[in-house]
């Protein structure tokens, strides 16, 4: 039976809610109107894996009781710095996979993440990020990218999509048409990508073409203006030329198009929000990712229904869009659900270790400090910055950086020194005093190029005359802030497997196998890495 206008519009809504159990207002909404599905967020919805599975089962049961098709249930499970569902295997993120340059590892990681999501009832993953991170100042992508080489990003994207969907979870290639060459964050305001079509075709678009070739079920649009494809420079989410002409016609994508979150600063908020919602649907969005409250979702739904009734939205187009969503729902309904035993299974933990050990990269060892060979009585001080979320697309604050524990496995006389994320001059002086008695210092950075206090701390430690090894736990670009550092290595993440692999490599227990997936301007090109 065909859907009516209200049901058709309802299929466009990917709603969210606050609660580890379904709140009454969600159950009421599902009983009264169709929705496309829900997005789960770590800070709102995710406790233990068993709790998430019970939550998704309850939501699906409520939809079924109301006669609705099964719901899409989505999450941002990228690995690395963005993990929506805790209690899962701590897989290194995309840039670590980029440092391995292994499509096999990317496919296996995608499959393992897919199995773990399927086990808790999540059937759509907002991953992988297909963005080519060619701009070191990019504040929001960074290690979420496989790297700066379009061909490598395309190859790893295709592999991850293939693995994830083989596990029964729909992959979402994002952020179309490419968020890798920006210096500001669409969470906070409008952003332009000023390049011409030739450059976009060579750099930004190949990973999305690869995702489509790999069968990606969804593509997520970014809130980026791209004048080369839309002279009005509308955000891609609102752009008919970008969605219909570029994505649908030129690239041949026939799957589901979903917006990035519609509460972000690049999209109109307040009284103009309804206009942008209507514009997004008219442009070709199949699903709207909503993080709004119940009253705002009601307003959006009523506005879209009214726009359809007033023929501001083409009814045949709406019906075709709803059918794409329903086809995706039929696909996810056909997939089997694994048991919770797949989460953190021995096989998955071994895979996480393998990725980490293949990715850790030695960039420089000019002082020949490595491998570390301290005498038993010598002390190693490990200085680590406090963990915090650097963007809204970040769950690092849920992690505890255990680098000192990892180093202590190899040398018992290891002291941990906790530093503020962006220390002041006074705090830097105090930190230097804390390590005054140490014989060797290992100092970790997390995007020091964005947090100048970290860079100043490294420079102060280097000036102390002590043997110092600097390790970037996120982006390699940090080295440009202290280019004379004689020893520099990268782990691309703070997850336990990455830190244990880093520590093992520092002591020579395992070889350095990774290579830089991005260039460090003026110092090292992509692909650099000291083996051994």
PDB file of C-alpha atoms in Angstrom, residues 3-119:
ATOM      1  CA  UNK A   3       2.306   5.854   1.751  1.00  0.00           C
ATOM      2  CA  UNK A   4       0.246   8.981   2.229  1.00  0.00           C
ATOM      3  CA  UNK A   5       1.886  12.421   2.422  1.00  0.00           C
ATOM      4  CA  UNK A   6       2.280  12.320   6.194  1.00  0.00           C
ATOM      5  CA  UNK A   7       3.862   8.857   6.127  1.00  0.00           C
ATOM      6  CA  UNK A   8       6.100   9.827   3.218  1.00  0.00           C
ATOM      7  CA  UNK A   9       7.391  12.905   5.032  1.00  0.00           C
ATOM      8  CA  UNK A  10       7.817  10.895   8.227  1.00  0.00           C
ATOM      9  CA  UNK A  11      10.248   8.544   6.449  1.00  0.00           C
ATOM     10  CA  UNK A  12      12.607  11.506   6.029  1.00  0.00           C
ATOM     11  CA  UNK A  13      13.119  12.066   9.747  1.00  0.00           C
ATOM     12  CA  UNK A  14      16.141  10.626  11.556  1.00  0.00           C
ATOM     13  CA  UNK A  15      15.299  11.771  15.071  1.00  0.00           C
ATOM     14  CA  UNK A  16      17.211  11.590  18.353  1.00  0.00           C
ATOM     15  CA  UNK A  17      16.359  11.583  22.036  1.00  0.00           C
ATOM     16  CA  UNK A  18      17.941  11.740  25.460  1.00  0.00           C
ATOM     17  CA  UNK A  19      17.674   8.499  27.440  1.00  0.00           C
ATOM     18  CA  UNK A  20      19.072   5.016  27.876  1.00  0.00           C
ATOM     19  CA  UNK A  21      15.504   3.692  27.665  1.00  0.00           C
ATOM     20  CA  UNK A  22      12.859   4.900  25.206  1.00  0.00           C
ATOM     21  CA  UNK A  23      11.239   8.032  26.683  1.00  0.00           C
ATOM     22  CA  UNK A  24       7.408   8.244  26.624  1.00  0.00           C
ATOM     23  CA  UNK A  25       7.441  11.037  24.037  1.00  0.00           C
ATOM     24  CA  UNK A  26       9.388   8.814  21.611  1.00  0.00           C
ATOM     25  CA  UNK A  27       6.938   5.940  22.052  1.00  0.00           C
ATOM     26  CA  UNK A  28       4.070   8.374  21.524  1.00  0.00           C
ATOM     27  CA  UNK A  29       5.642   9.740  18.336  1.00  0.00           C
ATOM     28  CA  UNK A  30       6.174   6.259  16.941  1.00  0.00           C
ATOM     29  CA  UNK A  31       2.540   5.416  17.674  1.00  0.00           C
ATOM     30  CA  UNK A  32       1.290   8.489  15.811  1.00  0.00           C
ATOM     31  CA  UNK A  33       3.581   9.013  12.815  1.00  0.00           C
ATOM     32  CA  UNK A  34       6.129   7.297  10.648  1.00  0.00           C
ATOM     33  CA  UNK A  35       9.799   8.140  11.078  1.00  0.00           C
ATOM     34  CA  UNK A  36      12.824   7.057   9.106  1.00  0.00           C
ATOM     35  CA  UNK A  37      14.709   6.106  12.217  1.00  0.00           C
ATOM     36  CA  UNK A  38      16.794   7.299  15.126  1.00  0.00           C
ATOM     37  CA  UNK A  39      20.407   8.256  15.710  1.00  0.00           C
ATOM     38  CA  UNK A  40      22.063   7.156  18.933  1.00  0.00           C
ATOM     39  CA  UNK A  41      24.642   9.355  20.638  1.00  0.00           C
ATOM     40  CA  UNK A  42      27.079   8.307  23.306  1.00  0.00           C
ATOM     41  CA  UNK A  43      26.299  11.129  25.726  1.00  0.00           C
ATOM     42  CA  UNK A  44      22.541  10.584  25.447  1.00  0.00           C
ATOM     43  CA  UNK A  45      21.910   6.928  24.788  1.00  0.00           C
ATOM     44  CA  UNK A  46      24.851   4.590  25.206  1.00  0.00           C
ATOM     45  CA  UNK A  47      25.688   2.872  28.469  1.00  0.00           C
ATOM     46  CA  UNK A  48      26.687  -0.777  28.276  1.00  0.00           C
ATOM     47  CA  UNK A  49      26.336  -2.804  25.061  1.00  0.00           C
ATOM     48  CA  UNK A  50      23.566  -4.870  26.690  1.00  0.00           C
ATOM     49  CA  UNK A  51      21.684  -1.665  27.510  1.00  0.00           C
ATOM     50  CA  UNK A  52      22.034  -0.422  23.911  1.00  0.00           C
ATOM     51  CA  UNK A  53      20.748  -3.728  22.558  1.00  0.00           C
ATOM     52  CA  UNK A  54      17.746  -3.586  24.907  1.00  0.00           C
ATOM     53  CA  UNK A  55      17.130   0.022  23.840  1.00  0.00           C
ATOM     54  CA  UNK A  56      17.190  -0.745  20.121  1.00  0.00           C
ATOM     55  CA  UNK A  57      14.939  -3.772  20.598  1.00  0.00           C
ATOM     56  CA  UNK A  58      12.420  -1.662  22.518  1.00  0.00           C
ATOM     57  CA  UNK A  59      12.413   1.031  19.834  1.00  0.00           C
ATOM     58  CA  UNK A  60      11.910  -1.495  17.045  1.00  0.00           C
ATOM     59  CA  UNK A  61       9.125  -3.200  18.978  1.00  0.00           C
ATOM     60  CA  UNK A  62       7.353   0.128  19.461  1.00  0.00           C
ATOM     61  CA  UNK A  63       7.548   0.861  15.734  1.00  0.00           C
ATOM     62  CA  UNK A  64       6.278  -2.599  14.839  1.00  0.00           C
ATOM     63  CA  UNK A  65       3.395  -2.290  17.298  1.00  0.00           C
ATOM     64  CA  UNK A  66       2.350   0.900  15.508  1.00  0.00           C
ATOM     65  CA  UNK A  67       2.435  -0.814  12.114  1.00  0.00           C
ATOM     66  CA  UNK A  68       5.541   1.005  10.959  1.00  0.00           C
ATOM     67  CA  UNK A  69       8.310  -0.460   8.805  1.00  0.00           C
ATOM     68  CA  UNK A  70      11.447  -1.311  10.787  1.00  0.00           C
ATOM     69  CA  UNK A  71      13.493   1.681  11.810  1.00  0.00           C
ATOM     70  CA  UNK A  72      16.936   2.698  10.711  1.00  0.00           C
ATOM     71  CA  UNK A  73      19.067   2.953  13.852  1.00  0.00           C
ATOM     72  CA  UNK A  74      22.302   4.807  13.274  1.00  0.00           C
ATOM     73  CA  UNK A  75      25.440   5.812  15.146  1.00  0.00           C
ATOM     74  CA  UNK A  76      28.822   7.480  14.527  1.00  0.00           C
ATOM     75  CA  UNK A  77      31.164   4.524  15.016  1.00  0.00           C
ATOM     76  CA  UNK A  78      34.255   5.613  13.119  1.00  0.00           C
ATOM     77  CA  UNK A  79      36.862   4.114  15.425  1.00  0.00           C
ATOM     78  CA  UNK A  80      39.670   6.270  16.781  1.00  0.00           C
ATOM     79  CA  UNK A  81      38.493   9.636  18.045  1.00  0.00           C
ATOM     80  CA  UNK A  82      34.759   9.147  17.364  1.00  0.00           C
ATOM     81  CA  UNK A  83      33.070   6.152  19.000  1.00  0.00           C
ATOM     82  CA  UNK A  84      29.347   6.375  19.686  1.00  0.00           C
ATOM     83  CA  UNK A  85      28.937   2.958  21.311  1.00  0.00           C
ATOM     84  CA  UNK A  86      31.263   2.256  24.230  1.00  0.00           C
ATOM     85  CA  UNK A  87      32.269  -1.207  25.389  1.00  0.00           C
ATOM     86  CA  UNK A  88      33.249  -2.100  21.848  1.00  0.00           C
ATOM     87  CA  UNK A  89      36.668  -3.079  20.514  1.00  0.00           C
ATOM     88  CA  UNK A  90      38.981  -0.025  20.607  1.00  0.00           C
ATOM     89  CA  UNK A  91      39.885   0.021  16.938  1.00  0.00           C
ATOM     90  CA  UNK A  92      42.433   2.576  15.763  1.00  0.00           C
ATOM     91  CA  UNK A  93      40.869   5.169  13.475  1.00  0.00           C
ATOM     92  CA  UNK A  94      41.136   5.894   9.783  1.00  0.00           C
ATOM     93  CA  UNK A  95      44.495   7.685   9.826  1.00  0.00           C
ATOM     94  CA  UNK A  96      46.068   4.713  11.585  1.00  0.00           C
ATOM     95  CA  UNK A  97      44.703   2.537   8.788  1.00  0.00           C
ATOM     96  CA  UNK A  98      46.116   5.058   6.335  1.00  0.00           C
ATOM     97  CA  UNK A  99      49.533   4.612   7.948  1.00  0.00           C
ATOM     98  CA  UNK A 100      49.282   0.856   7.276  1.00  0.00           C
ATOM     99  CA  UNK A 101      48.158   1.460   3.666  1.00  0.00           C
ATOM    100  CA  UNK A 102      46.392  -1.904   3.886  1.00  0.00           C
ATOM    101  CA  UNK A 103      43.026  -2.384   2.204  1.00  0.00           C
ATOM    102  CA  UNK A 104      42.840  -5.805   3.859  1.00  0.00           C
ATOM    103  CA  UNK A 105      43.048  -4.277   7.339  1.00  0.00           C
ATOM    104  CA  UNK A 106      40.505  -1.596   6.400  1.00  0.00           C
ATOM    105  CA  UNK A 107      38.055  -4.222   5.164  1.00  0.00           C
ATOM    106  CA  UNK A 108      38.536  -6.408   8.230  1.00  0.00           C
ATOM    107  CA  UNK A 109      38.125  -3.390  10.526  1.00  0.00           C
ATOM    108  CA  UNK A 110      34.931  -2.388   8.732  1.00  0.00           C
ATOM    109  CA  UNK A 111      33.581  -5.914   9.053  1.00  0.00           C
ATOM    110  CA  UNK A 112      34.435  -6.166  12.754  1.00  0.00           C
ATOM    111  CA  UNK A 113      32.923  -2.750  13.561  1.00  0.00           C
ATOM    112  CA  UNK A 114      29.851  -3.730  11.578  1.00  0.00           C
ATOM    113  CA  UNK A 115      29.400  -6.979  13.496  1.00  0.00           C
ATOM    114  CA  UNK A 116      29.675  -5.189  16.830  1.00  0.00           C
ATOM    115  CA  UNK A 117      27.134  -2.553  15.799  1.00  0.00           C
ATOM    116  CA  UNK A 118      24.749  -5.184  14.467  1.00  0.00           C
ATOM    117  CA  UNK A 119      24.995  -7.025  17.784  1.00  0.00           C
TER     118      UNK A 119
END
